[in-house]
mmCIF file of C-alpha atoms in Angstrom:
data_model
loop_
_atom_site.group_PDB
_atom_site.id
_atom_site.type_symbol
_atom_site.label_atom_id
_atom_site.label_comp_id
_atom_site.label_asym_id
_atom_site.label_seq_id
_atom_site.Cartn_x
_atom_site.Cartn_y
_atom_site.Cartn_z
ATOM 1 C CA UNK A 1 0.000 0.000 0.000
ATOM 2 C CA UNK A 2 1.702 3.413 -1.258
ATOM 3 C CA UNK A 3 1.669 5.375 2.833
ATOM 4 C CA UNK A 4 1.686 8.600 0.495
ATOM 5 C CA UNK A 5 -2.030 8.088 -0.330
ATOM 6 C CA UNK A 6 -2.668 8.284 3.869
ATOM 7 C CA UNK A 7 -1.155 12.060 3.672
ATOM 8 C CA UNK A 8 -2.848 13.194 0.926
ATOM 9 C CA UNK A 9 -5.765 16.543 1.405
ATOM 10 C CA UNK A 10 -8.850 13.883 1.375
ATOM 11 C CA UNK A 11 -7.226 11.779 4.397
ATOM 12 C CA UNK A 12 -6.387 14.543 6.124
ATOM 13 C CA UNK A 13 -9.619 16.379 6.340
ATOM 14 C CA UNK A 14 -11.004 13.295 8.273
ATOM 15 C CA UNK A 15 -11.439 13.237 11.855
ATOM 16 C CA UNK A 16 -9.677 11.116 14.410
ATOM 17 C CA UNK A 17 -12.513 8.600 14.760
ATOM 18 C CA UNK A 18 -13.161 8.631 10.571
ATOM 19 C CA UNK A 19 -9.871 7.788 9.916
ATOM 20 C CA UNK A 20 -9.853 4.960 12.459
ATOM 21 C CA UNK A 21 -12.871 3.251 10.570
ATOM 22 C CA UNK A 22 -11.009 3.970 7.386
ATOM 23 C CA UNK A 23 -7.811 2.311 8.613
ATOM 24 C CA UNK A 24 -10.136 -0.568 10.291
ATOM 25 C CA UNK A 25 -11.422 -0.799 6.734
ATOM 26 C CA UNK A 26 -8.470 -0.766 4.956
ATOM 27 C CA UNK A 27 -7.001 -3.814 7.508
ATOM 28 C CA UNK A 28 -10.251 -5.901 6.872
ATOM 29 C CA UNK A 29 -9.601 -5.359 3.118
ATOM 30 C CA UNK A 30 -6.043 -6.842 3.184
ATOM 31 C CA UNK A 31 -6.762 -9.551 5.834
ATOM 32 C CA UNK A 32 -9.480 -10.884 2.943
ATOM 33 C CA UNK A 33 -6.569 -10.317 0.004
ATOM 34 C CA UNK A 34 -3.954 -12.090 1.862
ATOM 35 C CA UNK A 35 -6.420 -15.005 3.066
ATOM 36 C CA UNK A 36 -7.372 -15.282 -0.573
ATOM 37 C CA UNK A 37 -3.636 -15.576 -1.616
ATOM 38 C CA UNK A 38 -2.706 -18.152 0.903
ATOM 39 C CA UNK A 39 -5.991 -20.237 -0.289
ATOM 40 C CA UNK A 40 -4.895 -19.611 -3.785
ATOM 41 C CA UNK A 41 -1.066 -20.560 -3.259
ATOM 42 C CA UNK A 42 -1.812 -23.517 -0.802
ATOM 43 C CA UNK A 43 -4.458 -25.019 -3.258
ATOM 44 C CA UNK A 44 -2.118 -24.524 -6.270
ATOM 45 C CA UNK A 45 0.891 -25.623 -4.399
ATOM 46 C CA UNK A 46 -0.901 -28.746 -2.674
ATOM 47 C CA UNK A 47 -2.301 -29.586 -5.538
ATOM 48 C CA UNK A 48 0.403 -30.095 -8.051
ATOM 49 C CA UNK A 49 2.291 -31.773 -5.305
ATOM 50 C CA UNK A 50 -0.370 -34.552 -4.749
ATOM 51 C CA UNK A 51 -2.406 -35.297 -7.345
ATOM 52 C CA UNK A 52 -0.738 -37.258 -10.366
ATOM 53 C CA UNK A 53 -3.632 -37.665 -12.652
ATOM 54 C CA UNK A 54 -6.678 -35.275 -11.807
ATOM 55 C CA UNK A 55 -9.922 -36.920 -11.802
ATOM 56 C CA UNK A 56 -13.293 -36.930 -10.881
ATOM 57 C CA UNK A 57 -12.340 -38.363 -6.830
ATOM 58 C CA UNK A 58 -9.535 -38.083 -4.460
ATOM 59 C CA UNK A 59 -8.400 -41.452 -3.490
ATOM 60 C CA UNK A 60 -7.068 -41.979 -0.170
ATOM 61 C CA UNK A 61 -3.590 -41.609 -0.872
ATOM 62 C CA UNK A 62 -4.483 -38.358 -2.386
ATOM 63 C CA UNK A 63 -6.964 -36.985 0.509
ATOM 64 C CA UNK A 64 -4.062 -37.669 3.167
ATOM 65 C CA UNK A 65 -1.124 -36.151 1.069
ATOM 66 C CA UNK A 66 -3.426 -32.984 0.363
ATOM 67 C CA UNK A 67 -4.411 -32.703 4.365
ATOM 68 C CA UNK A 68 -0.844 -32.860 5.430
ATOM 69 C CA UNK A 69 0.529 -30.440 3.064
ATOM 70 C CA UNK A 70 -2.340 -27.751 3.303
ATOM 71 C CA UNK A 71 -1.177 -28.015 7.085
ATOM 72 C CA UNK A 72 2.890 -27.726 6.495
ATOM 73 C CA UNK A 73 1.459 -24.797 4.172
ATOM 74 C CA UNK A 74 -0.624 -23.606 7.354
ATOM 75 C CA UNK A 75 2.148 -23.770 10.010
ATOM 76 C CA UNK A 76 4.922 -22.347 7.634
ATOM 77 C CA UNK A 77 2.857 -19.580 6.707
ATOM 78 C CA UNK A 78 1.703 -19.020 10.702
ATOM 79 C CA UNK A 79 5.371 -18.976 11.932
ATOM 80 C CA UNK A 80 6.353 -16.585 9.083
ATOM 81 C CA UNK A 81 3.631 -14.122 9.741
ATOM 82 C CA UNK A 82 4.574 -14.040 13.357
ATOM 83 C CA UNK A 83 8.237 -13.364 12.569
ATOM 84 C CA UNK A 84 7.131 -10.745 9.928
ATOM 85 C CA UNK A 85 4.150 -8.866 12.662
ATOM 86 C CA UNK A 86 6.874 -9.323 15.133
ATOM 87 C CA UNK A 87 9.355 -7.353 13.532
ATOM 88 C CA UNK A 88 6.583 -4.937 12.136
ATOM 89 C CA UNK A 89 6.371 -4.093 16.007
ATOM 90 C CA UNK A 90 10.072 -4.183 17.004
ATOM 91 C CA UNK A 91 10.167 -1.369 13.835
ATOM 92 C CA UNK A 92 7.503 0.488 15.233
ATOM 93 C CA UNK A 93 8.733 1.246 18.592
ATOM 94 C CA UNK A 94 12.634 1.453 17.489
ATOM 95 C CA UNK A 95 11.291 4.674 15.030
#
């Protein structure tokens, strides 16, 4: 998100409580677009890794290997978000 577009004239006629929502807004907006992504990636990802010849069912073989890697994808993704909102913080009080 380009931080210029929080300065500009519009933004900063709001009031203190208006450009709360809008910032409450704006989270809610990427917490959807980055949920979608990780869907997107994990299916894509999961899905070329585990199934050899597409068909109309998963067999067994296929319904474990696609559990266990959508949660590998799950837990990697969970420990880097923490690392990355972690240092996000450390940032934000250091400056």
């Amino acid at each position: 998100m380009n931080m210029d577009v929080l300065d500009s004239p519009a933004i900063n006629q709001l009031d203190s409580s208006q450009r709360a929502e809008l910032m409450k807004q704006v989270r809610q907006q990427l917490a959807v677009a980055s949920t979608q992504e990780l869907l997107e990636k994990m299916s894509r990802k999961c899905f070329s890794k585990c199934i050899n010849k597409p068909g109309s069912s998963l067999d067994s073989s296929e319904q474990k290997c696609i559990a266990m890697c959508m949660d590998r994808f799950m837990d990697s993704w969970n420990i880097v978000s923490r690392a990355y909102f972690t240092r996000l913080q450390r940032e934000s009080t250091q400056g």
